[in-house]
């Protein structure tokens, strides 16, 4: 049983910065920040979980079975991630590309302390409660002095794993696969990285989060391993017997000039290539959800709607289903993973070709991070627009990608990748 306390707070940038700074003293930290982006399926403004009471860490072999056992036995809040390479547990696939980060393929923990913020109400839940511990922690958080907390980042030399010419050649090879009928669409990604570098993780996250203000932002820490994430995309959410998937396909830049910005948005709404990308993935998601769905319950609630975020306009669809009786929560994830927006169609063929053409093991990038609730509901994002950092070997990485279809122009796809990388470059190269 968890001990629960509630407080009325003034929820603002200062309070959430203090909460992050306080949380970072722990070995295990997850901070989920919606940045007040109100949408239909939002549950919290912010969630913070710290300190592992129990945990599970494993490679891809039997990972979903291990996670199912852990979740069904624990029946408590669990926070963690699923790396892209768990695909190897589902299909006969491999991940043999270079890995500079060396994160486990799967990691979840049962937190000792949880903070749930909705509007101006803070709910605190502690395991193994010690008298006055909640009150003392709350006072400590409120009294943190943010005045002298900034430490200048050292300059970081960012390198590109694939040159522009190599990228164009690889996309042309992918187009050949498409023209032969091997695939219809595939998400092709490339890595930017830095070696022998050092960053201040909380400061870097605060900068990235301020720049992007994304609805599925995450600060994750597991000892020396960090994810600083400004994701715009929900992978999968379960609310009782309902599953919700919200794939993103279709990107356009923003402008500070109102008329020009509206022009970019309208162009995205009407762009036949972007719409076809999105619709192909919606069909894939519909098929994935059908594996655990009650008959005739898979529905497209919203198709190709354009939403505006601080850095970009994005085309998002919402697909829902009603889950069959007696389907375990982890089974809903296993039958839809990895998400269609980061793979392609047909999914298995796309993942095989991705592995051949990409030069970096994706790992946590294009995986998912989120939580399970005690009653088996869950909510996971897609790990995109993210900085990954291993403080033990001082290796930093961020990857970006785009969907390749028969209508793709390699030069345009490359420019889209640079647009998606803009916020990470700005954060890492500013003092």
Tab-separated table of N, CA, C and O in Angstrom, residues 3-4 37 41 54 62 72 80 84 136 166 192 221 223 269 275 304-305 321 333 345-346 348 364 420:
chain	number	residue	atom	x	y	z
A	3	UNK	N	1.224	5.344	0.834
A	3	UNK	CA	0.699	6.456	1.616
A	3	UNK	C	0.513	7.647	0.681
A	3	UNK	O	1.400	7.969	-0.108
A	4	UNK	N	-0.654	8.289	0.761
A	4	UNK	CA	-1.015	9.349	-0.186
A	4	UNK	C	-1.216	10.669	0.556
A	4	UNK	O	-1.851	10.700	1.618
A	37	UNK	N	-0.014	20.735	-22.694
A	37	UNK	CA	-0.600	20.548	-24.020
A	37	UNK	C	-1.871	19.722	-23.856
A	37	UNK	O	-1.843	18.503	-23.708
A	41	UNK	N	-6.772	12.793	-24.574
A	41	UNK	CA	-6.401	11.657	-23.739
A	41	UNK	C	-5.318	11.989	-22.699
A	41	UNK	O	-4.638	11.099	-22.210
A	54	UNK	N	11.749	-2.046	-6.524
A	54	UNK	CA	12.125	-3.229	-7.295
A	54	UNK	C	12.364	-2.771	-8.732
A	54	UNK	O	11.954	-1.669	-9.123
A	62	UNK	N	13.163	-13.047	-24.571
A	62	UNK	CA	12.016	-13.270	-23.665
A	62	UNK	C	11.638	-12.012	-22.878
A	62	UNK	O	11.062	-12.096	-21.784
A	72	UNK	N	2.427	-8.240	-13.806
A	72	UNK	CA	1.269	-8.944	-13.242
A	72	UNK	C	1.475	-9.310	-11.776
A	72	UNK	O	0.521	-9.345	-10.999
A	80	UNK	N	9.353	2.948	-17.036
A	80	UNK	CA	10.521	2.456	-17.752
A	80	UNK	C	10.362	2.518	-19.250
A	80	UNK	O	9.488	3.207	-19.772
A	84	UNK	N	13.797	-0.175	-29.164
A	84	UNK	CA	13.387	-0.612	-30.500
A	84	UNK	C	13.794	-2.057	-30.764
A	84	UNK	O	13.085	-2.804	-31.446
A	136	UNK	N	8.284	16.598	4.772
A	136	UNK	CA	9.656	17.120	4.727
A	136	UNK	C	10.155	17.258	3.288
A	136	UNK	O	10.810	18.255	2.938
A	166	UNK	N	26.039	9.854	-48.603
A	166	UNK	CA	25.700	8.487	-48.203
A	166	UNK	C	24.205	8.361	-47.922
A	166	UNK	O	23.579	7.361	-48.290
A	192	UNK	N	23.463	11.417	-35.136
A	192	UNK	CA	24.462	12.420	-34.809
A	192	UNK	C	25.025	12.048	-33.436
A	192	UNK	O	24.271	11.591	-32.567
A	221	UNK	N	16.583	8.943	-16.024
A	221	UNK	CA	17.924	8.660	-15.516
A	221	UNK	C	17.932	7.274	-14.894
A	221	UNK	O	17.073	6.943	-14.066
A	223	UNK	N	21.019	5.688	-13.192
A	223	UNK	CA	22.417	5.810	-12.794
A	223	UNK	C	23.176	6.709	-13.771
A	223	UNK	O	23.029	7.923	-13.729
A	269	UNK	N	-1.396	20.080	-44.790
A	269	UNK	CA	-2.732	19.472	-44.794
A	269	UNK	C	-3.108	18.910	-46.166
A	269	UNK	O	-3.763	17.872	-46.276
A	275	UNK	N	0.049	12.908	-46.743
A	275	UNK	CA	-1.203	12.218	-46.405
A	275	UNK	C	-1.093	10.718	-46.681
A	275	UNK	O	-1.559	9.898	-45.883
A	304	UNK	N	-5.343	12.283	-40.276
A	304	UNK	CA	-4.498	13.302	-40.914
A	304	UNK	C	-4.803	14.725	-40.449
A	304	UNK	O	-4.839	15.663	-41.252
A	305	UNK	N	-5.002	14.893	-39.145
A	305	UNK	CA	-5.229	16.245	-38.630
A	305	UNK	C	-3.883	16.892	-38.318
A	305	UNK	O	-2.997	16.255	-37.744
A	321	UNK	N	-9.334	1.117	-30.257
A	321	UNK	CA	-9.993	-0.190	-30.294
A	321	UNK	C	-10.480	-0.542	-28.900
A	321	UNK	O	-10.040	0.048	-27.905
A	333	UNK	N	0.929	-4.403	-25.912
A	333	UNK	CA	2.157	-3.751	-26.368
A	333	UNK	C	2.908	-4.656	-27.337
A	333	UNK	O	3.334	-4.213	-28.414
A	345	UNK	N	5.786	-0.272	-43.735
A	345	UNK	CA	4.805	-1.265	-44.163
A	345	UNK	C	5.288	-1.965	-45.432
A	345	UNK	O	5.751	-1.291	-46.355
A	346	UNK	N	5.163	-3.299	-45.480
A	346	UNK	CA	4.861	-4.204	-44.362
A	346	UNK	C	5.952	-4.109	-43.298
A	346	UNK	O	7.124	-3.904	-43.617
A	348	UNK	N	7.591	-6.131	-41.059
A	348	UNK	CA	8.771	-7.003	-40.934
A	348	UNK	C	9.774	-6.718	-42.048
A	348	UNK	O	10.980	-6.573	-41.807
A	364	UNK	N	17.227	2.690	-27.544
A	364	UNK	CA	16.056	3.366	-26.980
A	364	UNK	C	15.430	4.334	-27.966
A	364	UNK	O	14.219	4.586	-27.922
A	420	UNK	N	14.176	18.272	-38.013
A	420	UNK	CA	13.865	17.562	-36.767
A	420	UNK	C	15.041	17.619	-35.784
A	420	UNK	O	14.847	17.507	-34.575
